[in-house]
Amino acid sequence: MVHRIALIRHGESVWNLENIFTGWTDVDLSATGKKEAIQAGKLLRTEGFKFDLAYTSVLKRAIKTLQNVLEELDQLWVPVEKSWRLNERHYGDLQGRNKADTAKKFGDKQVHIWRRSYDVPPAELEGGKDDPRFPGSDRRYAHNKPEDLPVTESLKTTVERFMPLWTDTIAPAVKSGKNVIIAAHGNSLRALVKYLDNVSDEDIPSLEIPTGVPLIYELDDNLKPIRHYYVGTKEAFKKKIGFLGADRQAERMTDAFVHNGVVMKPDEIKYHAPKADAAIEKLGLHDAGSAAEVVKASDVLFLFGSLADIRDTIKSIKGDLKGHQIVVPVTKEGDLDVFQNAAGGMVRVIQAVPEDELKWQKGVNAVGTHVSLRKGSSTAELDGEIVKTLFEAAGYPVDEDQRSAMTAGG
């Protein structure tokens, strides 16, 4: 079984905007930060993510990021556990100070050590536990043991503080089959990434996690990473496309991917057809040998042939289909529900209808959009539009240069 968790670093905060060290200070999202959170929710919704449990810190910038994401997903009902263990790293006496002014006072080298070393914390709060910035005076931490509340933290102590939450709470939930989303902070998420990917102490301080972009980890039954990717990037998609079946449309689509679409190399597309297609092989694709091999290597499967052919193909591969896959029957026969029912509820189906009036049919369980091309569209325009629309429907934005290349014709 493949387990998936979604990690989201909160959107830009007002102190991020003002270039101030924040740490445990409870500042709000900026207007940009709220937009980032909403966009993250839209990306996850388009990808079809459904969650059972959510975790976040006790700081409002992470809490509101999670709320905005769940609202976009129409999943505000999902149970949320807030934990101080997911808080940002405590920056000690740097909290509330402008980063540029701090660099002038202490020197760029010293500030870099404080920010980017693994085990060197900034100076402790000037007033120690009597400092107004000390969390012990905040009632949200009233149930914490005194030794749990920091006057400063390194990344190392942030990792140590976070790990019991993963080991005792989040990991068992994931292992039980729950779909989990975590909205937190740059350093608390670094702590989890360090553990999952076994990142060295030397390398982890330089690892950057962008704000407001969902980071997906796919884990095996032992919660060891199979892969990870950012939703909304073409890198999440690349090298994960498969073709099953052979007909004229398969040939045109393959050509579109290799030449007019995302400019993929032939060896980045997995392909299999019961009868080898010479026209496709001329493009440089080589048959993978079996449908199972294509399914195993692909996130998105294009299925070609008649209604009966495609239905039989889905039936034969159903046991190998994974919940994160998108299946795209390319046929004007049948309707989306026929294919969705055949594939099962855990798989997202988008139907491409290869006519002058191209439509991406949308069903109850499908990722979907709708595109119409003018009558008389060239083959290159048709296939380029299929490529573009699939990427956008699956949550991978297409920039203007790619859009022009996809629809240029020729």
CSV table of C-alpha atoms in Angstrom, one decimal:
chain,number,residue,atom,x,y,z
A,1,MET,CA,0.0,0.0,0.0
A,2,VAL,CA,1.2,3.5,-0.8
A,3,HIS,CA,0.7,6.0,2.0
A,4,ARG,CA,0.6,9.7,1.1
A,5,ILE,CA,1.1,12.7,3.3
A,6,ALA,CA,0.9,16.4,2.2
A,7,LEU,CA,3.2,19.0,3.8
A,8,ILE,CA,2.5,22.7,3.5
A,9,ARG,CA,4.7,25.5,4.8
A,10,HIS,CA,2.5,28.4,5.8
A,11,GLY,CA,2.0,31.3,3.4
A,12,GLU,CA,3.9,34.5,3.7
A,13,SER,CA,3.4,36.2,7.1
A,14,VAL,CA,3.4,39.9,7.8
A,15,TRP,CA,6.8,39.6,9.5
A,16,ASN,CA,8.2,37.6,6.5
A,17,LEU,CA,7.1,40.6,4.4
A,18,GLU,CA,8.8,43.0,6.8
A,19,ASN,CA,12.0,40.9,7.0
A,20,ILE,CA,11.7,40.3,10.8
A,21,PHE,CA,12.7,37.1,12.7
A,22,THR,CA,9.5,35.5,13.7
A,23,GLY,CA,10.0,32.2,15.5
A,24,TRP,CA,7.2,31.5,18.1
A,25,THR,CA,5.8,35.0,17.7
A,26,ASP,CA,2.2,34.6,16.7
A,27,VAL,CA,1.9,36.9,13.6
A,28,ASP,CA,-0.8,36.7,10.9
A,29,LEU,CA,-0.6,35.8,7.2
A,30,SER,CA,0.0,38.7,4.8
A,31,ALA,CA,-2.5,39.2,1.9
A,32,THR,CA,0.0,37.3,-0.3
A,33,GLY,CA,0.2,34.5,2.3
A,34,LYS,CA,-3.5,34.0,2.3
A,35,LYS,CA,-3.5,33.9,-1.5
A,36,GLU,CA,-0.7,31.3,-1.4
A,37,ALA,CA,-2.8,29.1,1.0
A,38,ILE,CA,-5.8,29.3,-1.2
A,39,GLN,CA,-3.8,28.4,-4.3
A,40,ALA,CA,-2.3,25.4,-2.4
A,41,GLY,CA,-5.9,24.2,-1.7
A,42,LYS,CA,-6.9,24.6,-5.3
A,43,LEU,CA,-3.9,22.5,-6.5
A,44,LEU,CA,-4.7,19.8,-4.0
A,45,ARG,CA,-8.4,19.9,-5.0
A,46,THR,CA,-7.6,19.6,-8.7
A,47,GLU,CA,-5.4,16.6,-7.9
A,48,GLY,CA,-8.3,15.0,-6.1
A,49,PHE,CA,-6.7,14.8,-2.6
A,50,LYS,CA,-8.9,13.7,0.3
A,51,PHE,CA,-7.8,13.9,3.9
A,52,ASP,CA,-8.8,12.2,7.1
A,53,LEU,CA,-6.7,14.0,9.6
A,54,ALA,CA,-4.8,17.3,9.7
A,55,TYR,CA,-2.0,18.6,11.9
A,56,THR,CA,-0.7,22.1,12.5
A,57,SER,CA,1.1,24.2,15.0
A,58,VAL,CA,-0.5,26.5,17.6
A,59,LEU,CA,0.5,29.6,15.6
A,60,LYS,CA,-2.1,31.4,13.6
A,61,ARG,CA,-0.1,31.7,10.3
A,62,ALA,CA,0.0,27.9,10.1
A,63,ILE,CA,-3.6,27.4,11.4
A,64,LYS,CA,-5.0,29.9,8.9
A,65,THR,CA,-3.0,28.3,6.1
A,66,LEU,CA,-4.6,25.0,6.9
A,67,GLN,CA,-8.1,26.5,7.2
A,68,ASN,CA,-7.8,28.1,3.8
A,69,VAL,CA,-6.5,24.9,2.2
A,70,LEU,CA,-9.3,22.8,3.8
A,71,GLU,CA,-11.9,25.3,2.7
A,72,GLU,CA,-10.8,25.2,-0.9
A,73,LEU,CA,-11.0,21.4,-0.6
A,74,ASP,CA,-14.4,21.6,0.9
A,75,GLN,CA,-13.0,19.5,3.8
A,76,LEU,CA,-13.3,21.9,6.7
A,77,TRP,CA,-14.8,19.0,8.7
A,78,VAL,CA,-11.5,17.1,8.8
A,79,PRO,CA,-10.3,16.7,12.4
A,80,VAL,CA,-7.4,19.0,13.2
A,81,GLU,CA,-4.8,18.5,15.9
A,82,LYS,CA,-2.8,21.5,16.9
A,83,SER,CA,0.6,20.9,18.6
A,84,TRP,CA,3.3,23.2,19.9
A,85,ARG,CA,5.8,20.5,18.6
A,86,LEU,CA,5.0,21.8,15.0
A,87,ASN,CA,5.8,25.4,15.9
A,88,GLU,CA,8.6,27.2,14.1
A,89,ARG,CA,12.1,27.1,15.5
A,90,HIS,CA,12.4,29.6,18.4
A,91,TYR,CA,14.9,32.3,17.4
A,92,GLY,CA,15.7,33.4,20.9
A,93,ASP,CA,16.8,37.0,21.2
A,94,LEU,CA,16.5,37.5,17.4
A,95,GLN,CA,12.7,37.3,17.6
A,96,GLY,CA,11.1,40.6,16.6
A,97,ARG,CA,14.3,42.0,15.2
A,98,ASN,CA,14.8,43.1,11.6
A,99,LYS,CA,17.1,40.7,9.8
A,100,ALA,CA,19.0,43.4,7.9
A,101,ASP,CA,19.6,45.4,11.2
A,102,THR,CA,20.7,42.2,12.9
A,103,ALA,CA,23.2,41.6,10.2
A,104,LYS,CA,24.6,45.1,10.6
A,105,LYS,CA,24.9,44.7,14.3
A,106,PHE,CA,26.4,41.2,14.5
A,107,GLY,CA,27.8,40.7,11.0
A,108,ASP,CA,26.6,38.6,8.1
A,109,LYS,CA,28.8,35.7,9.1
A,110,GLN,CA,27.4,35.4,12.6
A,111,VAL,CA,23.8,35.7,11.5
A,112,HIS,CA,24.4,33.1,8.8
A,113,ILE,CA,25.8,30.7,11.5
A,114,TRP,CA,22.7,31.3,13.6
A,115,ARG,CA,20.3,30.8,10.8
A,116,ARG,CA,22.0,28.0,8.8
A,117,SER,CA,24.1,25.9,11.2
A,118,TYR,CA,22.4,22.7,12.5
A,119,ASP,CA,23.3,22.8,16.2
A,120,VAL,CA,24.2,26.5,17.0
A,121,PRO,CA,21.3,28.4,18.5
A,122,PRO,CA,21.0,32.2,18.5
A,123,ALA,CA,21.5,34.0,21.8
A,124,GLU,CA,18.9,33.3,24.4
A,125,LEU,CA,16.1,35.7,25.1
A,126,GLU,CA,17.7,38.7,26.7
A,127,GLY,CA,15.4,38.6,29.7
A,128,GLY,CA,15.5,34.8,29.9
A,129,LYS,CA,12.2,33.3,31.3
A,130,ASP,CA,11.2,36.8,32.4
A,131,ASP,CA,11.3,38.1,28.9
A,132,PRO,CA,7.9,39.0,27.5
A,133,ARG,CA,8.8,37.0,24.4
A,134,PHE,CA,9.2,33.8,26.6
A,135,PRO,CA,6.3,31.4,25.7
A,136,GLY,CA,5.8,30.5,29.4
A,137,SER,CA,3.6,33.6,29.9
A,138,ASP,CA,1.3,32.5,27.1
A,139,ARG,CA,-1.7,30.5,28.2
A,140,ARG,CA,-1.7,28.3,25.1
A,141,TYR,CA,1.4,26.6,26.6
A,142,ALA,CA,-0.1,26.3,30.1
A,143,HIS,CA,-0.1,22.5,29.9
A,144,ASN,CA,3.5,22.3,28.8
A,145,LYS,CA,6.3,21.2,31.1
A,146,PRO,CA,8.6,24.1,32.0
A,147,GLU,CA,11.5,22.3,30.4
A,148,ASP,CA,9.6,22.1,27.1
A,149,LEU,CA,9.5,25.8,26.6
A,150,PRO,CA,12.6,27.3,24.9
A,151,VAL,CA,14.4,30.6,25.3
A,152,THR,CA,16.2,29.7,22.0
A,153,GLU,CA,16.5,26.8,19.6
A,154,SER,CA,18.8,25.4,17.0
A,155,LEU,CA,17.5,23.3,14.1
A,156,LYS,CA,18.9,20.3,16.1
A,157,THR,CA,16.7,21.0,19.1
A,158,THR,CA,13.7,21.7,16.8
A,159,VAL,CA,14.1,18.2,15.3
A,160,GLU,CA,14.3,16.7,18.8
A,161,ARG,CA,11.2,18.6,19.8
A,162,PHE,CA,9.2,17.6,16.7
A,163,MET,CA,10.1,13.9,16.5
A,164,PRO,CA,7.9,12.6,19.4
A,165,LEU,CA,4.8,14.0,17.6
A,166,TRP,CA,5.7,12.0,14.4
A,167,THR,CA,6.6,8.8,16.2
A,168,ASP,CA,3.8,8.7,18.7
A,169,THR,CA,0.9,10.3,16.8
A,170,ILE,CA,1.3,11.1,13.1
A,171,ALA,CA,3.2,8.0,12.0
A,172,PRO,CA,0.6,5.5,13.6
A,173,ALA,CA,-2.2,7.4,11.9
A,174,VAL,CA,-0.5,7.2,8.5
A,175,LYS,CA,0.3,3.5,9.0
A,176,SER,CA,-3.4,2.9,9.8
A,177,GLY,CA,-4.3,4.2,6.3
A,178,LYS,CA,-5.3,7.7,7.2
A,179,ASN,CA,-4.6,10.4,4.6
A,180,VAL,CA,-2.8,13.2,6.5
A,181,ILE,CA,-2.0,16.8,5.8
A,182,ILE,CA,0.5,18.8,7.9
A,183,ALA,CA,0.5,22.6,7.7
A,184,ALA,CA,3.5,24.0,9.6
A,185,HIS,CA,6.7,26.0,9.4
A,186,GLY,CA,10.0,25.9,7.5
A,187,ASN,CA,12.0,24.4,10.3
A,188,SER,CA,9.5,22.0,11.8
A,189,LEU,CA,8.9,20.7,8.2
A,190,ARG,CA,12.6,20.4,7.7
A,191,ALA,CA,12.7,18.2,10.8
A,192,LEU,CA,10.3,15.8,9.2
A,193,VAL,CA,12.0,15.9,5.8
A,194,LYS,CA,15.4,15.3,7.5
A,195,TYR,CA,14.0,12.1,9.1
A,196,LEU,CA,12.1,10.8,6.1
A,197,ASP,CA,15.0,11.4,3.6
A,198,ASN,CA,17.8,10.8,6.1
A,199,VAL,CA,19.3,14.1,5.2
A,200,SER,CA,22.7,14.8,6.9
A,201,ASP,CA,23.2,17.3,9.6
A,202,GLU,CA,25.4,19.2,7.2
A,203,ASP,CA,22.9,19.4,4.4
A,204,ILE,CA,19.6,19.9,6.2
A,205,PRO,CA,20.1,23.7,7.1
A,206,SER,CA,20.3,24.6,3.4
A,207,LEU,CA,17.2,22.7,2.3
A,208,GLU,CA,14.5,25.2,1.3
A,209,ILE,CA,10.8,24.4,1.4
A,210,PRO,CA,8.8,27.1,-0.4
A,211,THR,CA,5.8,28.8,1.2
A,212,GLY,CA,2.3,27.7,0.1
A,213,VAL,CA,3.3,24.8,-2.3
A,214,PRO,CA,2.1,21.4,-1.3
A,215,LEU,CA,5.0,18.8,-0.9
A,216,ILE,CA,3.7,15.3,-1.3
A,217,TYR,CA,5.5,12.2,0.2
A,218,GLU,CA,4.6,8.8,-1.0
A,219,LEU,CA,5.6,6.2,1.6
A,220,ASP,CA,5.7,2.4,1.7
A,221,ASP,CA,4.2,0.3,4.5
A,222,ASN,CA,7.3,0.9,6.6
A,223,LEU,CA,6.8,4.7,6.0
A,224,LYS,CA,10.0,4.8,3.9
A,225,PRO,CA,9.8,7.3,1.0
A,226,ILE,CA,9.0,6.0,-2.4
A,227,ARG,CA,9.2,9.5,-3.9
A,228,HIS,CA,8.3,13.1,-3.1
A,229,TYR,CA,7.2,16.0,-5.3
A,230,TYR,CA,5.7,19.4,-5.2
A,231,VAL,CA,2.2,19.7,-6.5
A,232,GLY,CA,1.9,22.3,-9.2
A,233,THR,CA,5.3,21.7,-10.8
A,234,LYS,CA,6.0,19.9,-14.1
A,235,GLU,CA,8.8,18.0,-12.3
A,236,ALA,CA,6.0,16.1,-10.4
A,237,PHE,CA,4.7,14.9,-13.7
A,238,LYS,CA,7.8,14.3,-15.8
A,239,LYS,CA,8.9,10.7,-16.5
A,240,LYS,CA,5.6,9.4,-15.2
A,241,ILE,CA,3.5,9.1,-18.4
A,242,GLY,CA,2.3,5.8,-19.9
A,243,PHE,CA,0.6,4.8,-23.1
A,244,LEU,CA,-1.4,1.6,-23.5
A,245,GLY,CA,-2.9,0.5,-26.9
A,246,ALA,CA,-2.1,1.6,-30.4
A,247,ASP,CA,-4.1,3.5,-33.0
A,248,ARG,CA,-3.8,6.6,-35.1
A,249,GLN,CA,-4.7,8.8,-32.1
A,250,ALA,CA,-2.0,7.1,-30.0
A,251,GLU,CA,0.6,7.9,-32.7
A,252,ARG,CA,-0.5,11.6,-32.9
A,253,MET,CA,-0.6,11.9,-29.1
A,254,THR,CA,2.8,10.4,-28.7
A,255,ASP,CA,4.2,12.8,-31.3
A,256,ALA,CA,2.6,15.7,-29.5
A,257,PHE,CA,4.2,14.8,-26.2
A,258,VAL,CA,7.6,14.3,-27.8
A,259,HIS,CA,7.6,17.3,-30.2
A,260,ASN,CA,4.7,19.7,-29.6
A,261,GLY,CA,3.8,19.2,-25.9
A,262,VAL,CA,6.1,19.1,-22.9
A,263,VAL,CA,9.1,18.2,-25.1
A,264,MET,CA,9.7,14.9,-23.4
A,265,LYS,CA,12.4,12.5,-24.4
A,266,PRO,CA,11.2,9.2,-25.9
A,267,ASP,CA,12.7,7.2,-23.1
A,268,GLU,CA,10.7,9.3,-20.5
A,269,ILE,CA,7.4,7.8,-21.9
A,270,LYS,CA,6.4,4.2,-21.0
A,271,TYR,CA,4.5,2.5,-23.9
A,272,HIS,CA,3.0,-0.9,-24.5
A,273,ALA,CA,0.6,-2.3,-27.2
A,274,PRO,CA,-0.3,-5.9,-28.0
A,275,LYS,CA,0.6,-5.2,-31.6
A,276,ALA,CA,3.8,-3.2,-31.9
A,277,ASP,CA,3.1,0.2,-33.7
A,278,ALA,CA,5.8,0.9,-36.2
A,279,ALA,CA,4.8,4.6,-36.4
A,280,ILE,CA,5.2,5.1,-32.6
A,281,GLU,CA,8.5,3.1,-32.5
A,282,LYS,CA,9.8,5.4,-35.2
A,283,LEU,CA,9.5,8.3,-32.7
A,284,GLY,CA,12.0,6.5,-30.6
A,285,LEU,CA,9.7,4.8,-28.1
A,286,HIS,CA,10.3,1.2,-27.2
A,287,ASP,CA,7.6,-1.2,-26.0
A,288,ALA,CA,7.9,-1.8,-22.2
A,289,GLY,CA,7.0,-5.4,-22.6
A,290,SER,CA,3.8,-5.5,-20.6
A,291,ALA,CA,1.0,-3.3,-19.4
A,292,ALA,CA,2.0,-4.0,-15.8
A,293,GLU,CA,5.4,-2.4,-16.4
A,294,VAL,CA,3.8,0.7,-17.9
A,295,VAL,CA,1.3,1.0,-14.9
A,296,LYS,CA,4.1,0.5,-12.4
A,297,ALA,CA,6.1,3.4,-13.9
A,298,SER,CA,3.4,5.9,-14.6
A,299,ASP,CA,1.3,8.5,-12.8
A,300,VAL,CA,-0.9,9.2,-15.9
A,301,LEU,CA,-2.0,6.4,-18.2
A,302,PHE,CA,-3.4,7.2,-21.7
A,303,LEU,CA,-5.6,4.3,-23.0
A,304,PHE,CA,-6.3,4.0,-26.7
A,305,GLY,CA,-8.6,1.8,-28.8
A,306,SER,CA,-12.3,1.1,-29.0
A,307,LEU,CA,-14.7,1.2,-26.0
A,308,ALA,CA,-14.3,-2.6,-25.5
A,309,ASP,CA,-10.5,-2.4,-25.9
A,310,ILE,CA,-10.2,0.3,-23.2
A,311,ARG,CA,-12.7,-1.4,-20.9
A,312,ASP,CA,-10.8,-4.7,-21.2
A,313,THR,CA,-7.5,-2.9,-20.6
A,314,ILE,CA,-8.8,-1.3,-17.4
A,315,LYS,CA,-10.1,-4.6,-16.2
A,316,SER,CA,-6.7,-6.3,-16.8
A,317,ILE,CA,-4.7,-3.6,-15.0
A,318,LYS,CA,-7.1,-2.7,-12.2
A,319,GLY,CA,-5.2,-4.6,-9.6
A,320,ASP,CA,-2.0,-2.6,-10.4
A,321,LEU,CA,-3.6,0.8,-10.4
A,322,LYS,CA,-2.6,3.1,-7.6
A,323,GLY,CA,-4.7,5.8,-5.9
A,324,HIS,CA,-2.5,8.6,-7.2
A,325,GLN,CA,-2.9,7.7,-10.8
A,326,ILE,CA,-4.9,9.5,-13.5
A,327,VAL,CA,-6.4,7.3,-16.2
A,328,VAL,CA,-7.2,9.0,-19.5
A,329,PRO,CA,-9.3,7.0,-22.0
A,330,VAL,CA,-8.9,8.6,-25.4
A,331,THR,CA,-12.1,7.7,-27.2
A,332,LYS,CA,-15.3,9.3,-28.3
A,333,GLU,CA,-17.2,6.0,-27.4
A,334,GLY,CA,-18.9,5.4,-24.1
A,335,ASP,CA,-18.9,8.0,-21.3
A,336,LEU,CA,-16.8,8.9,-18.3
A,337,ASP,CA,-18.8,7.0,-15.7
A,338,VAL,CA,-18.3,3.7,-17.6
A,339,PHE,CA,-14.5,4.1,-17.3
A,340,GLN,CA,-14.6,5.5,-13.8
A,341,ASN,CA,-16.7,2.6,-12.6
A,342,ALA,CA,-14.3,0.1,-14.3
A,343,ALA,CA,-11.3,1.7,-12.7
A,344,GLY,CA,-12.7,2.1,-9.2
A,345,GLY,CA,-13.2,5.1,-6.9
A,346,MET,CA,-9.5,5.4,-5.9
A,347,VAL,CA,-8.4,6.3,-9.4
A,348,ARG,CA,-9.1,9.6,-11.1
A,349,VAL,CA,-10.4,9.3,-14.7
A,350,ILE,CA,-10.4,12.1,-17.3
A,351,GLN,CA,-11.9,11.2,-20.7
A,352,ALA,CA,-10.5,12.8,-23.8
A,353,VAL,CA,-12.8,12.9,-26.8
A,354,PRO,CA,-10.7,13.1,-30.0
A,355,GLU,CA,-12.9,15.2,-32.2
A,356,ASP,CA,-12.9,18.8,-33.5
A,357,GLU,CA,-15.0,19.7,-30.5
A,358,LEU,CA,-12.6,18.3,-27.9
A,359,LYS,CA,-14.2,17.9,-24.5
A,360,TRP,CA,-12.8,16.7,-21.2
A,361,GLN,CA,-15.8,15.2,-19.6
A,362,LYS,CA,-16.3,15.7,-15.9
A,363,GLY,CA,-17.9,13.1,-13.6
A,364,VAL,CA,-18.6,12.7,-9.9
A,365,ASN,CA,-15.2,11.2,-9.1
A,366,ALA,CA,-13.2,12.8,-11.8
A,367,VAL,CA,-10.6,15.5,-12.1
A,368,GLY,CA,-12.1,17.6,-14.8
A,369,THR,CA,-12.3,20.6,-17.1
A,370,HIS,CA,-13.9,21.4,-20.4
A,371,VAL,CA,-12.1,22.6,-23.6
A,372,SER,CA,-13.6,23.2,-27.0
A,373,LEU,CA,-11.4,23.8,-30.0
A,374,ARG,CA,-12.8,25.5,-33.1
A,375,LYS,CA,-13.7,23.2,-35.9
A,376,GLY,CA,-11.0,22.6,-38.4
A,377,SER,CA,-8.2,22.6,-35.7
A,378,SER,CA,-5.0,21.1,-37.0
A,379,THR,CA,-3.8,17.8,-35.6
A,380,ALA,CA,-0.9,19.6,-33.8
A,381,GLU,CA,-3.4,22.1,-32.2
A,382,LEU,CA,-5.7,19.2,-31.1
A,383,ASP,CA,-2.9,17.2,-29.6
A,384,GLY,CA,-1.1,20.2,-28.1
A,385,GLU,CA,-4.4,21.2,-26.4
A,386,ILE,CA,-4.8,17.7,-25.0
A,387,VAL,CA,-1.3,17.9,-23.5
A,388,LYS,CA,-1.9,21.4,-22.1
A,389,THR,CA,-5.4,20.6,-20.8
A,390,LEU,CA,-4.3,17.4,-19.0
A,391,PHE,CA,-1.5,19.3,-17.2
A,392,GLU,CA,-3.7,22.1,-16.1
A,393,ALA,CA,-6.6,19.7,-15.1
A,394,ALA,CA,-4.1,17.7,-13.1
A,395,GLY,CA,-2.8,20.8,-11.3
A,396,TYR,CA,0.4,21.5,-13.2
A,397,PRO,CA,0.3,25.0,-14.6
A,398,VAL,CA,1.5,25.6,-18.1
A,399,ASP,CA,3.6,28.8,-18.6
A,400,GLU,CA,3.2,31.0,-21.7
A,401,ASP,CA,6.2,29.7,-23.5
A,402,GLN,CA,5.0,26.1,-23.2
A,403,ARG,CA,1.4,27.2,-24.1
A,404,SER,CA,2.7,28.7,-27.3
A,405,ALA,CA,4.8,25.6,-28.1
A,406,MET,CA,1.8,23.3,-27.5
A,407,THR,CA,-0.6,25.1,-29.8
A,408,ALA,CA,1.8,26.3,-32.5
A,409,GLY,CA,0.7,23.7,-35.0
A,410,GLY,CA,2.9,22.2,-37.7
